[in-house]
XYZ file of N, CA and C in Angstrom:
447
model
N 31.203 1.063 -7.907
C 30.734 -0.146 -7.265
C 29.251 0.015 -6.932
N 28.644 -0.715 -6.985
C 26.731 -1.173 -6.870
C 26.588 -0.918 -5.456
N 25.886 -0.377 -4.796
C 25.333 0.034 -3.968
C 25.027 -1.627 -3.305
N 25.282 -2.321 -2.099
C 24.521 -3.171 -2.003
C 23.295 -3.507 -1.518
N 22.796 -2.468 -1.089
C 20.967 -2.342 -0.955
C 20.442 -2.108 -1.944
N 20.504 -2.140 -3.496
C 19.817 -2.632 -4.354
C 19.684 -3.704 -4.419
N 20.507 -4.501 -4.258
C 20.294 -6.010 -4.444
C 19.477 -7.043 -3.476
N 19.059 -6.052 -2.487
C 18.630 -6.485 -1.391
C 17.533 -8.033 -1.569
N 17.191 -8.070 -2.802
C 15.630 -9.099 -2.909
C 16.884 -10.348 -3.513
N 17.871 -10.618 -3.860
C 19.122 -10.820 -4.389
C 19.325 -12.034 -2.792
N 19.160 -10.997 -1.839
C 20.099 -11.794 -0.637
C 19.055 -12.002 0.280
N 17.726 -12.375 0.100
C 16.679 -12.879 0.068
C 17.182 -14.290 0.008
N 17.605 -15.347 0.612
C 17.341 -17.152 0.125
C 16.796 -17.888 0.305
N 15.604 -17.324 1.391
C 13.818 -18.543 1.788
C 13.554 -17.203 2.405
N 11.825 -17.508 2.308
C 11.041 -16.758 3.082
C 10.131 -17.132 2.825
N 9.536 -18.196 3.490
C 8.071 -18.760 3.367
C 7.186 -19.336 5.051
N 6.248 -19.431 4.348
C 4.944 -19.965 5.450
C 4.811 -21.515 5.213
N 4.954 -22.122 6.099
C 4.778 -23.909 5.429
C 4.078 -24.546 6.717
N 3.390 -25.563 6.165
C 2.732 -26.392 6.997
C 4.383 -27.736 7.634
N 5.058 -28.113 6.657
C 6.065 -29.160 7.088
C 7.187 -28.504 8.503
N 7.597 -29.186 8.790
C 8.463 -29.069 10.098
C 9.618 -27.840 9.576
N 10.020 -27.303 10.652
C 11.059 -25.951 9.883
C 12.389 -26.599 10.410
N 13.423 -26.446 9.950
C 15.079 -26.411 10.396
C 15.565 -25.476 10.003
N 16.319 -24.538 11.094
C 17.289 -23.890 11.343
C 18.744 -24.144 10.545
N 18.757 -25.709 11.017
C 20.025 -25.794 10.139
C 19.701 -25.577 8.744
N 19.195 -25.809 7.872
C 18.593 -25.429 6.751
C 18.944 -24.425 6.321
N 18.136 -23.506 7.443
C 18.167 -22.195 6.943
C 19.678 -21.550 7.328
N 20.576 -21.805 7.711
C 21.794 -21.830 8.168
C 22.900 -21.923 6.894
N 22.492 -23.172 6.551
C 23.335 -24.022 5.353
C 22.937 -22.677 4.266
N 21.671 -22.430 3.983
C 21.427 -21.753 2.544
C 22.344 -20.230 2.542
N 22.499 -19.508 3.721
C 22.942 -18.523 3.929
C 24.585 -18.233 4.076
N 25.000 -19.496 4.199
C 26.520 -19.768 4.747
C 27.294 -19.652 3.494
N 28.425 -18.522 3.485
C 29.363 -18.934 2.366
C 31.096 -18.236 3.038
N 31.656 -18.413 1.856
C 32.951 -18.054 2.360
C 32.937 -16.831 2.929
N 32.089 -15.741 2.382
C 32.941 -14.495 2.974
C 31.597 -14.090 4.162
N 30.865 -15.175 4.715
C 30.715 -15.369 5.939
C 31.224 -15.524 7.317
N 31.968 -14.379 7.637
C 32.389 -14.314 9.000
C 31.464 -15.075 10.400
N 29.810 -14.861 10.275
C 28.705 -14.724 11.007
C 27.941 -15.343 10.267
N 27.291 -16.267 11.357
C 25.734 -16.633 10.853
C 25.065 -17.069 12.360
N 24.370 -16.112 12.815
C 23.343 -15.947 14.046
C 22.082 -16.787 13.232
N 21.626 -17.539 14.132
C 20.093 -18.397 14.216
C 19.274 -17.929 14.782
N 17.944 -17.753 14.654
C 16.872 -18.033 15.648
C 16.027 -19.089 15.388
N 15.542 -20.117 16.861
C 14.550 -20.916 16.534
C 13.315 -20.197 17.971
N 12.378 -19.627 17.099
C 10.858 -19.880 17.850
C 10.703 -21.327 18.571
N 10.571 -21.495 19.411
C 9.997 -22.928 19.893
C 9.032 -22.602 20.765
N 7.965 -24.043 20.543
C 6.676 -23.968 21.268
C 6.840 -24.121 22.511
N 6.596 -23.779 23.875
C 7.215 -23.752 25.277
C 5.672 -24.086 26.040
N 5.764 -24.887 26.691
C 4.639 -25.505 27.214
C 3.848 -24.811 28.703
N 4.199 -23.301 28.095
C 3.023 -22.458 29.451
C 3.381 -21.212 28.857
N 2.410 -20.257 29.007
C 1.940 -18.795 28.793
C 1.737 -17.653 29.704
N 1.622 -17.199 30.571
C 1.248 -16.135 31.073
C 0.741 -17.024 32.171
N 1.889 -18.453 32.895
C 0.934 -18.989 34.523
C 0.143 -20.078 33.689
N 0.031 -20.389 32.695
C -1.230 -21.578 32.388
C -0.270 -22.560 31.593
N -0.487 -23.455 31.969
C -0.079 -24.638 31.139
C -0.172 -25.021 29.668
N 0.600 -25.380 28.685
C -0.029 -25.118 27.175
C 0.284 -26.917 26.799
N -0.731 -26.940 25.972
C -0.175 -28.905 25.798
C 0.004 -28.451 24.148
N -0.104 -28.012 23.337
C -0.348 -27.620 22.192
C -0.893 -25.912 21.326
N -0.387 -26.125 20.074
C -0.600 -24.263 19.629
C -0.769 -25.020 18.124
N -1.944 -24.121 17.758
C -2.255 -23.852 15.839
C -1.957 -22.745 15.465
N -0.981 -22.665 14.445
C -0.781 -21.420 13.674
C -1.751 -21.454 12.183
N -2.696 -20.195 12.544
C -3.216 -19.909 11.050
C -2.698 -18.630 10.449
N -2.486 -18.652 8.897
C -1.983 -17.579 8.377
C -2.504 -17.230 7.364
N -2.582 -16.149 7.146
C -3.399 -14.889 5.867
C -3.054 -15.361 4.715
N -3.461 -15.607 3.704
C -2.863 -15.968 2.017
C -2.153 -14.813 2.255
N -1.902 -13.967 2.681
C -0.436 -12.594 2.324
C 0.990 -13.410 3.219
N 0.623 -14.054 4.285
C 1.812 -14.281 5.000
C 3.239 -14.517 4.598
N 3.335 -15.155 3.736
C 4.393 -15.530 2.640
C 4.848 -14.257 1.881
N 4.173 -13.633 1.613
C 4.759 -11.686 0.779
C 4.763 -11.094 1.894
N 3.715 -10.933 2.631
C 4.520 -10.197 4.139
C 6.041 -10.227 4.560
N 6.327 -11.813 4.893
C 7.436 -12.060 5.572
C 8.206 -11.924 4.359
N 8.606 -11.799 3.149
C 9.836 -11.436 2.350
C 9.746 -10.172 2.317
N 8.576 -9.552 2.656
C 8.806 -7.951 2.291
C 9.467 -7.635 3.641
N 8.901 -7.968 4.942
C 9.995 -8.193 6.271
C 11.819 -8.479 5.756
N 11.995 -9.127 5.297
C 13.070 -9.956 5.085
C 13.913 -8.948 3.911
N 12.858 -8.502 3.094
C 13.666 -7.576 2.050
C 14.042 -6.072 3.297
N 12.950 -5.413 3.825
C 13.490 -4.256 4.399
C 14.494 -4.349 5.269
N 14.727 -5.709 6.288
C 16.363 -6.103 6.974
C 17.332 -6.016 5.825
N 17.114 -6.866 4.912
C 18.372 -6.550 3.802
C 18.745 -5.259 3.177
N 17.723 -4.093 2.998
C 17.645 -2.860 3.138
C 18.557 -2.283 3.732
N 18.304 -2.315 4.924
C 18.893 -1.963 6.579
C 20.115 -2.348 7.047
N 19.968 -3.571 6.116
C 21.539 -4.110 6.271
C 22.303 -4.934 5.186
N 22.886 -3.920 4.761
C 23.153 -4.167 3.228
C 24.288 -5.499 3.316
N 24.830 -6.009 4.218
C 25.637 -6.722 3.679
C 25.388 -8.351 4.354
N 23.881 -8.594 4.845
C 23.603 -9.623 5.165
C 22.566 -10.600 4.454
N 22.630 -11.600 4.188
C 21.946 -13.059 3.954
C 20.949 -13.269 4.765
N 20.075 -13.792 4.171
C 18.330 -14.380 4.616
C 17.801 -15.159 4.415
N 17.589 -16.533 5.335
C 16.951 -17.392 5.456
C 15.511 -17.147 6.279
N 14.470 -17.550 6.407
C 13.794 -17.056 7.318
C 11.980 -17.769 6.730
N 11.555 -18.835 7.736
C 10.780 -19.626 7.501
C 9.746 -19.575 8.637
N 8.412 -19.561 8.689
C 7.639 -19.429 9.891
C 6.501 -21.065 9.729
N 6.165 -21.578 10.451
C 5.326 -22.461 10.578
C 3.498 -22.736 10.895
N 2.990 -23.020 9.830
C 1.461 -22.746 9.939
C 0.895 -24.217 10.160
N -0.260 -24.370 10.814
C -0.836 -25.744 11.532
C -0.533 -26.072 12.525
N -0.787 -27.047 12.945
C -1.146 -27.566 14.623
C 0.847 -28.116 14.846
N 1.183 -27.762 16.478
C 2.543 -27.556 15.878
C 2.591 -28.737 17.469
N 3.116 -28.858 18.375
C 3.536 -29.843 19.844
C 4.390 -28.973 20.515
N 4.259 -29.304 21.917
C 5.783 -28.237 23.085
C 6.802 -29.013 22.146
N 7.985 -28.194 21.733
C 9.235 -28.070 21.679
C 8.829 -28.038 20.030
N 8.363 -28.044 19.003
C 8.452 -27.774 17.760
C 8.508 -26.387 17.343
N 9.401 -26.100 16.215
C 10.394 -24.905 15.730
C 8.357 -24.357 15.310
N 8.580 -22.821 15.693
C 7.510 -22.247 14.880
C 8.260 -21.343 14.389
N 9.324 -20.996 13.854
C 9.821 -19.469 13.443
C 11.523 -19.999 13.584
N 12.050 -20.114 12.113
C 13.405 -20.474 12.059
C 13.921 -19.178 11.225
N 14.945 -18.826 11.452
C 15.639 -18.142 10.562
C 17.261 -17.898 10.977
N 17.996 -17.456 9.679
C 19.662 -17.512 10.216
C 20.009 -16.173 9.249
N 20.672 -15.379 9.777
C 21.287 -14.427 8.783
C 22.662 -14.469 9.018
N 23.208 -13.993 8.054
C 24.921 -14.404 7.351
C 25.368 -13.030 7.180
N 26.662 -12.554 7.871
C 27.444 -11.494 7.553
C 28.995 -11.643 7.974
N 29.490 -10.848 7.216
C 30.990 -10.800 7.493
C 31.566 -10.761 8.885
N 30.649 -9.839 9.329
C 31.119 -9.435 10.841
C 29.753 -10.085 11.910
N 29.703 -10.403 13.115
C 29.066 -11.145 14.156
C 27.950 -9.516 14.278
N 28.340 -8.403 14.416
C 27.342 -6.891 14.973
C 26.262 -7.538 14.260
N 26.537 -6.968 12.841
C 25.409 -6.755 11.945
C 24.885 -7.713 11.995
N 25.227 -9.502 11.676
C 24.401 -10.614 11.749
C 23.113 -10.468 12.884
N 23.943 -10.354 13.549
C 23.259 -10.321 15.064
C 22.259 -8.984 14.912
N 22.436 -8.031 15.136
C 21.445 -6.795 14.791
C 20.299 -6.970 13.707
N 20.950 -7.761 12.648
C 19.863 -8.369 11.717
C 18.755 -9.181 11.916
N 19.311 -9.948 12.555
C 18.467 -11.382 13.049
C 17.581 -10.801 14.352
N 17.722 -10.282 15.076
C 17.411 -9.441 16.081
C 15.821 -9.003 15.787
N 16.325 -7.595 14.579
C 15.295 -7.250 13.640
C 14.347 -7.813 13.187
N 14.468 -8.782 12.405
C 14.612 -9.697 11.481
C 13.083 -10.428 12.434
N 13.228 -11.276 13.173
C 12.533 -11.881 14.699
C 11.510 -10.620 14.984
N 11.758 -9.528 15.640
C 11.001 -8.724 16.070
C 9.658 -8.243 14.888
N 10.298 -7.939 13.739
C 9.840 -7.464 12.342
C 8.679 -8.230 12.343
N 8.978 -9.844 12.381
C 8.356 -10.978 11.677
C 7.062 -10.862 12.672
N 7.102 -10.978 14.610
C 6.364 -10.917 15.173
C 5.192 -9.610 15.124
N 6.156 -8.349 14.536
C 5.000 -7.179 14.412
C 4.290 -7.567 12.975
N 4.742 -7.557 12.013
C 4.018 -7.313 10.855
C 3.564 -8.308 9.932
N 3.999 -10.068 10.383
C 3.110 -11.322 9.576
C 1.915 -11.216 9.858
N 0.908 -11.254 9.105
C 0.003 -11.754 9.225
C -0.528 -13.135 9.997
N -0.715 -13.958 11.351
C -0.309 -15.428 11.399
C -1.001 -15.005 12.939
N -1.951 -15.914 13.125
C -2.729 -15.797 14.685
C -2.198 -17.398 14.970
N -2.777 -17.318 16.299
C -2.073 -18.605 16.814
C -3.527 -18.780 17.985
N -3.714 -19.864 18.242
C -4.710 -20.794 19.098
C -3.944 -21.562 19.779
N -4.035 -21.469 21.230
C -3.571 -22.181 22.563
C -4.367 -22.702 23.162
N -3.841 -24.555 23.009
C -5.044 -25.530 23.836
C -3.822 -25.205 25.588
N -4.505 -25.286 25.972
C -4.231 -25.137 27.748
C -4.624 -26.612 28.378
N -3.593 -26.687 28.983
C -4.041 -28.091 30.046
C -5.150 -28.061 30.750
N -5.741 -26.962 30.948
C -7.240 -26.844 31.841
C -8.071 -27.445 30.684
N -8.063 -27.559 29.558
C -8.892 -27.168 28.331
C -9.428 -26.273 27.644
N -8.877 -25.288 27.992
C -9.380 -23.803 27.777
C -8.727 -23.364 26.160
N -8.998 -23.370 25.411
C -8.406 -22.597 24.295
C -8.476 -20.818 23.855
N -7.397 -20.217 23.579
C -7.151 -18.829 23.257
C -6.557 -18.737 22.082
N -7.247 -17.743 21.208
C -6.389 -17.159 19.829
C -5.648 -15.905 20.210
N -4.497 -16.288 19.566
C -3.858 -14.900 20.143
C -3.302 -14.400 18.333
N -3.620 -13.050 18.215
C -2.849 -12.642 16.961
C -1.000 -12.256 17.426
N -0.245 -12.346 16.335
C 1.013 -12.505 16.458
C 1.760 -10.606 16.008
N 0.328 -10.423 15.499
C 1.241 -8.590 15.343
C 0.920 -7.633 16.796
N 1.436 -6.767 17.133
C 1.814 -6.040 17.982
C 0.676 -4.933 17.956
C-alpha cells in the first residue's frame, strides 16, 4: 500500500491569495467526502480594535510568492498529516470589520487530526506567508503590520 504522504500535493484542493471575498463554506464543500468523519473550519475575521485602539478598516498586501508560500504551508500539513484534505484561501486588498481574511477547512476521518491540522495549518499560514497588513484606526492613525512571526 502507497505511503499516504506521498501524495500529499494530491490532497492539496485550493490554496490561493485572492483579491474576491473568501468562503469557508467553499472551502468546506471542496474537502468534504464520504470517508470524511471531520471537517474543522477556520475563518480569520477582521475585528474592529487591536492592542486598545479602535480599527474601522485593514489592507492586505502580498508578495508575488504568497500563493507558493501558502501551498508549500498546506503541502507540509499534508506531510504531517497524512490522512487529511486542504482547502485553504487568504485574502489580499482593502477588506471591512467582520470580512473573512483567512478561510480554510481540513477533512479527516477522525475529529484529532482534522483539528491538529487546521490548528497547524492557521498558525503555519500566520508564520511563513508572505502578506503585511495596514490598519486605518478610528483616531486616523494608520500601521503596517507584517503577518510572519
Amino acid at each position: 500500500m502507497a505511503d499516504p504522504r506521498e501524495n500529499a500535493e494530491s490532497r492539496i484542493l485550493l490554496a490561493r491569495v485572492m483579491l474576491d471575498e473568501l468562503s469557508v463554506a467553499h472551502c468546506a464543500d471542496l474537502v468534504s467526502s464520504a470517508s470524511a468523519g471531520a471537517v474543522v473550519t477556520f475563518e480569520g475575521v477582521v475585528r474592529d480594535h487591536d492592542d486598545g485602539r479602535g480599527v474601522e478598516a485593514l489592507e492586505y498586501e502580498a508578495h508575488p510568492s504568497a500563493t507558493a508560500v501558502l501551498r508549500e504551508v498546506a503541502v507540509e500539513i499534508a506531510h504531517e498529516h497524512p490522512a487529511v484534505a486542504i482547502a485553504v484561501e487568504h485574502r489580499s486588498g482593502p477588506l471591512g470589520i467582520g470580512d473573512v481574511a483567512l478561510a480554510c477547512a481540513v477533512a479527516s476521518a477522525h475529529r484529532a487530526e482534522a483539528f491538529a491540522a487546521c490548528g497547524a495549518l492557521v498558525d503555519r499560514v500566520k508564520e511563513r506567508v508572505p502578506i503585511w497588513k495596514k490598519q486605518d484606526f478610528t483616531d486616523g492613525s494608520t500601521e503596517w503590520v507584517a503577518s510572519l512571526s
